[in-house]
Structures are given as C-alpha cells and as structure tokens.
Amino acid sequence: SSWWLPLRHSAPHPTKPIARSCAAAATMARFAAALAALAWCVADAKVLRSQQQPPPEPAAEAPEKAKDGGYGSKSDACMACKASGTASCAMFKSCVCYATNAHFSVGGVPNPTDTAHFAWACGNEGGSKYELCFPVSNELYQDTFGDKIDPNNPKCP
C-alpha cells in the first residue's frame, strides 16, 4: 500500500507558477494604470485652478431684510434671489427663483400686525404657495432671471 506515496508528494502542477506570474503582472498593470490616472487628475486639477474665473457680478442688489428676518414684499424677495443667483455660476445655471409669503393665518390666534414675511427659494418644491419670480417669455436668448443674454459672450461659460 505504499504505491500511492509518490503520487501524493509529486511536484506542483506545471501551470500554477505561470498563473501566479500572470496574476501578478495583471495586478501590477492595474496599479500602474491607477497611478497614471491619478497623476493625470492631479495635473488636470492644477490646470483647472490656474484657469479658474472669478464669480460674476450680481445682476441685482439684494434688498434689506425686514426686522422679522423676511422680506417686506414679493418683489424684494425676488430681487434677493436674483442677487444671489447671479453672483455664482453654480446658482446661475441651476436656480429658478420662486417667492412666497411665509405668513399663514392660524385659528385662535389674534390678528397679527405683520402679515408680510416673504422668502425666496431656487425652486417650487416648497409647494403651491411659491410663485415664479421672473416669468420668461419665449425669447431664445433669455436667462431664468428674465434678463437677455448674449450667446457669444456667456456670463458663466
């Protein structure tokens, strides 16, 4: 019954060392590709920082808030939205101004003296009480703030 001992202690399969070296080479190739991609991203970020443009000038001046922290009218809230929305390229490209009066009458509470507490938002997700600030006509070159734009000289390229 010793006839099976040589089979048990035989040399390893001849393809196993080759498979290990292929796996190691593939791992090294993936690592080299990741390093190259990282170097490209770092270089690209440096180029982007060197070409960064300053924020645009606001198209409106923000009105003062009332003593209660809100705006006194819908037009004041809309102008505050326009001032904020046009002073940043991120907001310029994504903000559609809406305003609402945040005063709601409550049953059992005496009549308040201040019923104008307007707020603005970049969208009407707050509900149906939010109204569009700047209706845009069907003109081709008009931004979401109702201003005409020059397609050859964009405010935020």
PDB file of C-alpha atoms in Angstrom:
ATOM      1  CA  SER A   1       0.000   0.000   0.000  1.00  0.00           C
ATOM      2  CA  SER A   2       2.936   2.338  -0.410  1.00  0.00           C
ATOM      3  CA  TRP A   3       2.383   2.638  -4.133  1.00  0.00           C
ATOM      4  CA  TRP A   4       0.371   5.906  -3.727  1.00  0.00           C
ATOM      5  CA  LEU A   5       3.016   7.854  -1.715  1.00  0.00           C
ATOM      6  CA  PRO A   6       4.941   9.140  -4.746  1.00  0.00           C
ATOM      7  CA  LEU A   7       1.738  10.490  -6.230  1.00  0.00           C
ATOM      8  CA  ARG A   8       0.912  12.288  -3.018  1.00  0.00           C
ATOM      9  CA  HIS A   9       4.276  14.094  -2.891  1.00  0.00           C
ATOM     10  CA  SER A  10       4.576  14.835  -6.599  1.00  0.00           C
ATOM     11  CA  ALA A  11       5.692  18.207  -7.952  1.00  0.00           C
ATOM     12  CA  PRO A  12       3.110  21.003  -8.183  1.00  0.00           C
ATOM     13  CA  HIS A  13       1.072  21.390 -11.316  1.00  0.00           C
ATOM     14  CA  PRO A  14       3.240  22.971 -14.038  1.00  0.00           C
ATOM     15  CA  THR A  15       0.706  25.734 -14.876  1.00  0.00           C
ATOM     16  CA  LYS A  16       0.349  27.109 -11.331  1.00  0.00           C
ATOM     17  CA  PRO A  17       3.569  29.186 -11.364  1.00  0.00           C
ATOM     18  CA  ILE A  18       2.600  30.645 -14.743  1.00  0.00           C
ATOM     19  CA  ALA A  19      -0.880  31.548 -13.496  1.00  0.00           C
ATOM     20  CA  ARG A  20       0.623  33.242 -10.448  1.00  0.00           C
ATOM     21  CA  SER A  21       3.019  35.299 -12.554  1.00  0.00           C
ATOM     22  CA  CYS A  22       0.169  36.341 -14.925  1.00  0.00           C
ATOM     23  CA  ALA A  23      -1.972  37.419 -11.985  1.00  0.00           C
ATOM     24  CA  ALA A  24       0.930  39.403 -10.528  1.00  0.00           C
ATOM     25  CA  ALA A  25       1.557  41.072 -13.888  1.00  0.00           C
ATOM     26  CA  ALA A  26      -2.126  41.961 -14.237  1.00  0.00           C
ATOM     27  CA  THR A  27      -2.164  43.420 -10.724  1.00  0.00           C
ATOM     28  CA  MET A  28       0.934  45.486 -11.473  1.00  0.00           C
ATOM     29  CA  ALA A  29      -0.617  46.704 -14.737  1.00  0.00           C
ATOM     30  CA  ARG A  30      -3.786  47.787 -12.917  1.00  0.00           C
ATOM     31  CA  PHE A  31      -1.697  49.554 -10.285  1.00  0.00           C
ATOM     32  CA  ALA A  32       0.340  51.368 -12.960  1.00  0.00           C
ATOM     33  CA  ALA A  33      -2.850  52.423 -14.749  1.00  0.00           C
ATOM     34  CA  ALA A  34      -4.315  53.732 -11.480  1.00  0.00           C
ATOM     35  CA  LEU A  35      -1.154  55.724 -10.786  1.00  0.00           C
ATOM     36  CA  ALA A  36      -1.205  57.177 -14.298  1.00  0.00           C
ATOM     37  CA  ALA A  37      -4.866  58.173 -13.897  1.00  0.00           C
ATOM     38  CA  LEU A  38      -4.130  59.774 -10.533  1.00  0.00           C
ATOM     39  CA  ALA A  39      -1.220  61.747 -11.981  1.00  0.00           C
ATOM     40  CA  TRP A  40      -3.436  62.917 -14.852  1.00  0.00           C
ATOM     41  CA  CYS A  41      -6.181  64.023 -12.422  1.00  0.00           C
ATOM     42  CA  VAL A  42      -3.731  65.968 -10.274  1.00  0.00           C
ATOM     43  CA  ALA A  43      -2.270  67.668 -13.344  1.00  0.00           C
ATOM     44  CA  ASP A  44      -5.765  68.403 -14.668  1.00  0.00           C
ATOM     45  CA  ALA A  45      -6.813  69.910 -11.315  1.00  0.00           C
ATOM     46  CA  LYS A  46      -3.777  72.213 -11.401  1.00  0.00           C
ATOM     47  CA  VAL A  47      -4.748  73.380 -14.892  1.00  0.00           C
ATOM     48  CA  LEU A  48      -8.340  73.976 -13.783  1.00  0.00           C
ATOM     49  CA  ARG A  49      -7.202  76.001 -10.771  1.00  0.00           C
ATOM     50  CA  SER A  50      -4.940  78.113 -12.961  1.00  0.00           C
ATOM     51  CA  GLN A  51      -7.832  78.824 -15.372  1.00  0.00           C
ATOM     52  CA  GLN A  52     -10.442  79.464 -12.693  1.00  0.00           C
ATOM     53  CA  GLN A  53     -12.532  82.545 -13.349  1.00  0.00           C
ATOM     54  CA  PRO A  54     -13.821  84.913 -10.695  1.00  0.00           C
ATOM     55  CA  PRO A  55     -17.528  84.816  -9.845  1.00  0.00           C
ATOM     56  CA  PRO A  56     -19.766  87.021 -11.984  1.00  0.00           C
ATOM     57  CA  GLU A  57     -21.071  90.360 -10.823  1.00  0.00           C
ATOM     58  CA  PRO A  58     -24.616  90.135  -9.400  1.00  0.00           C
ATOM     59  CA  ALA A  59     -27.319  91.398 -11.784  1.00  0.00           C
ATOM     60  CA  ALA A  60     -29.269  92.972  -8.903  1.00  0.00           C
ATOM     61  CA  GLU A  61     -28.631  94.425  -5.490  1.00  0.00           C
ATOM     62  CA  ALA A  62     -30.037  92.486  -2.561  1.00  0.00           C
ATOM     63  CA  PRO A  63     -32.651  94.488  -0.638  1.00  0.00           C
ATOM     64  CA  GLU A  64     -32.524  94.764   3.127  1.00  0.00           C
ATOM     65  CA  LYS A  65     -34.456  92.260   5.176  1.00  0.00           C
ATOM     66  CA  ALA A  66     -37.207  93.421   7.498  1.00  0.00           C
ATOM     67  CA  LYS A  67     -36.835  93.293  11.287  1.00  0.00           C
ATOM     68  CA  ASP A  68     -38.571  89.900  11.384  1.00  0.00           C
ATOM     69  CA  GLY A  69     -35.917  88.339   9.089  1.00  0.00           C
ATOM     70  CA  GLY A  70     -38.077  88.110   5.970  1.00  0.00           C
ATOM     71  CA  TYR A  71     -38.566  90.475   3.062  1.00  0.00           C
ATOM     72  CA  GLY A  72     -41.358  93.041   3.057  1.00  0.00           C
ATOM     73  CA  SER A  73     -42.678  92.162  -0.408  1.00  0.00           C
ATOM     74  CA  LYS A  74     -42.561  89.529  -3.107  1.00  0.00           C
ATOM     75  CA  SER A  75     -40.507  91.799  -5.370  1.00  0.00           C
ATOM     76  CA  ASP A  76     -37.902  92.289  -2.603  1.00  0.00           C
ATOM     77  CA  ALA A  77     -37.641  88.524  -2.115  1.00  0.00           C
ATOM     78  CA  CYS A  78     -37.302  88.024  -5.869  1.00  0.00           C
ATOM     79  CA  MET A  79     -34.558  90.655  -6.105  1.00  0.00           C
ATOM     80  CA  ALA A  80     -32.695  88.951  -3.255  1.00  0.00           C
ATOM     81  CA  CYS A  81     -32.925  85.667  -5.157  1.00  0.00           C
ATOM     82  CA  LYS A  82     -31.671  87.351  -8.331  1.00  0.00           C
ATOM     83  CA  ALA A  83     -28.760  88.933  -6.458  1.00  0.00           C
ATOM     84  CA  SER A  84     -27.718  85.579  -5.004  1.00  0.00           C
ATOM     85  CA  GLY A  85     -28.463  83.578  -8.125  1.00  0.00           C
ATOM     86  CA  THR A  86     -26.462  85.769 -10.482  1.00  0.00           C
ATOM     87  CA  ALA A  87     -23.413  86.107  -8.203  1.00  0.00           C
ATOM     88  CA  SER A  88     -22.443  82.440  -8.538  1.00  0.00           C
ATOM     89  CA  CYS A  89     -22.109  80.366 -11.714  1.00  0.00           C
ATOM     90  CA  ALA A  90     -23.446  77.279  -9.940  1.00  0.00           C
ATOM     91  CA  MET A  91     -26.601  79.107  -8.879  1.00  0.00           C
ATOM     92  CA  PHE A  92     -26.858  80.958 -12.188  1.00  0.00           C
ATOM     93  CA  LYS A  93     -27.053  77.662 -14.045  1.00  0.00           C
ATOM     94  CA  SER A  94     -29.424  75.918 -11.638  1.00  0.00           C
ATOM     95  CA  CYS A  95     -31.611  78.484  -9.845  1.00  0.00           C
ATOM     96  CA  VAL A  96     -35.156  79.358 -10.895  1.00  0.00           C
ATOM     97  CA  CYS A  97     -36.424  81.955  -8.419  1.00  0.00           C
ATOM     98  CA  TYR A  98     -39.685  81.497  -6.566  1.00  0.00           C
ATOM     99  CA  ALA A  99     -41.068  83.534  -3.658  1.00  0.00           C
ATOM    100  CA  THR A 100     -43.805  83.091  -1.090  1.00  0.00           C
ATOM    101  CA  ASN A 101     -45.319  84.883   1.847  1.00  0.00           C
ATOM    102  CA  ALA A 102     -44.418  82.802   4.869  1.00  0.00           C
ATOM    103  CA  HIS A 103     -47.228  84.317   6.935  1.00  0.00           C
ATOM    104  CA  PHE A 104     -50.080  81.877   7.431  1.00  0.00           C
ATOM    105  CA  SER A 105     -53.149  82.693   9.473  1.00  0.00           C
ATOM    106  CA  VAL A 106     -53.707  80.368  12.391  1.00  0.00           C
ATOM    107  CA  GLY A 107     -57.062  79.801  14.022  1.00  0.00           C
ATOM    108  CA  GLY A 108     -57.419  81.017  17.599  1.00  0.00           C
ATOM    109  CA  VAL A 109     -54.531  83.490  17.316  1.00  0.00           C
ATOM    110  CA  PRO A 110     -55.331  87.216  17.351  1.00  0.00           C
ATOM    111  CA  ASN A 111     -54.744  89.167  14.148  1.00  0.00           C
ATOM    112  CA  PRO A 112     -51.017  89.838  13.734  1.00  0.00           C
ATOM    113  CA  THR A 113     -49.757  93.262  12.765  1.00  0.00           C
ATOM    114  CA  ASP A 114     -47.065  91.953  10.397  1.00  0.00           C
ATOM    115  CA  THR A 115     -48.521  89.827   7.622  1.00  0.00           C
ATOM    116  CA  ALA A 116     -45.703  90.300   5.106  1.00  0.00           C
ATOM    117  CA  HIS A 117     -42.865  87.833   5.643  1.00  0.00           C
ATOM    118  CA  PHE A 118     -41.617  86.896   2.171  1.00  0.00           C
ATOM    119  CA  ALA A 119     -38.931  84.325   1.460  1.00  0.00           C
ATOM    120  CA  TRP A 120     -37.339  83.072  -1.754  1.00  0.00           C
ATOM    121  CA  ALA A 121     -36.175  79.673  -2.976  1.00  0.00           C
ATOM    122  CA  CYS A 122     -34.457  78.246  -6.054  1.00  0.00           C
ATOM    123  CA  GLY A 123     -37.405  76.064  -6.975  1.00  0.00           C
ATOM    124  CA  ASN A 124     -41.044  75.500  -6.157  1.00  0.00           C
ATOM    125  CA  GLU A 125     -40.549  72.302  -4.193  1.00  0.00           C
ATOM    126  CA  GLY A 126     -41.988  74.112  -1.160  1.00  0.00           C
ATOM    127  CA  GLY A 127     -45.490  73.828  -2.573  1.00  0.00           C
ATOM    128  CA  SER A 128     -48.138  75.691  -4.483  1.00  0.00           C
ATOM    129  CA  LYS A 129     -47.777  78.870  -2.428  1.00  0.00           C
ATOM    130  CA  TYR A 130     -44.407  79.527  -4.100  1.00  0.00           C
ATOM    131  CA  GLU A 131     -44.832  81.732  -7.166  1.00  0.00           C
ATOM    132  CA  LEU A 132     -42.394  82.182 -10.053  1.00  0.00           C
ATOM    133  CA  CYS A 133     -40.465  85.437  -9.713  1.00  0.00           C
ATOM    134  CA  PHE A 134     -39.345  86.040 -13.276  1.00  0.00           C
ATOM    135  CA  PRO A 135     -41.669  84.710 -15.963  1.00  0.00           C
ATOM    136  CA  VAL A 136     -39.521  84.045 -19.011  1.00  0.00           C
ATOM    137  CA  SER A 137     -41.048  84.785 -22.382  1.00  0.00           C
ATOM    138  CA  ASN A 138     -40.417  82.590 -25.376  1.00  0.00           C
ATOM    139  CA  GLU A 139     -37.385  84.605 -26.396  1.00  0.00           C
ATOM    140  CA  LEU A 140     -34.454  82.464 -27.381  1.00  0.00           C
ATOM    141  CA  TYR A 141     -31.724  84.328 -25.525  1.00  0.00           C
ATOM    142  CA  GLN A 142     -33.083  84.909 -22.028  1.00  0.00           C
ATOM    143  CA  ASP A 143     -31.879  83.527 -18.703  1.00  0.00           C
ATOM    144  CA  THR A 144     -34.059  82.252 -15.862  1.00  0.00           C
ATOM    145  CA  PHE A 145     -33.912  85.680 -14.212  1.00  0.00           C
ATOM    146  CA  GLY A 146     -35.680  87.340 -17.156  1.00  0.00           C
ATOM    147  CA  ASP A 147     -32.557  89.071 -18.478  1.00  0.00           C
ATOM    148  CA  LYS A 148     -31.390  88.938 -22.082  1.00  0.00           C
ATOM    149  CA  ILE A 149     -28.141  87.076 -22.634  1.00  0.00           C
ATOM    150  CA  ASP A 150     -25.529  87.127 -25.375  1.00  0.00           C
ATOM    151  CA  PRO A 151     -24.856  83.565 -26.582  1.00  0.00           C
ATOM    152  CA  ASN A 152     -21.446  84.637 -27.895  1.00  0.00           C
ATOM    153  CA  ASN A 153     -20.426  86.064 -24.525  1.00  0.00           C
ATOM    154  CA  PRO A 154     -21.974  83.834 -21.819  1.00  0.00           C
ATOM    155  CA  LYS A 155     -21.984  85.023 -18.235  1.00  0.00           C
ATOM    156  CA  CYS A 156     -20.907  81.598 -16.995  1.00  0.00           C
ATOM    157  CA  PRO A 157     -19.187  79.537 -19.710  1.00  0.00           C
TER     158      PRO A 157
END
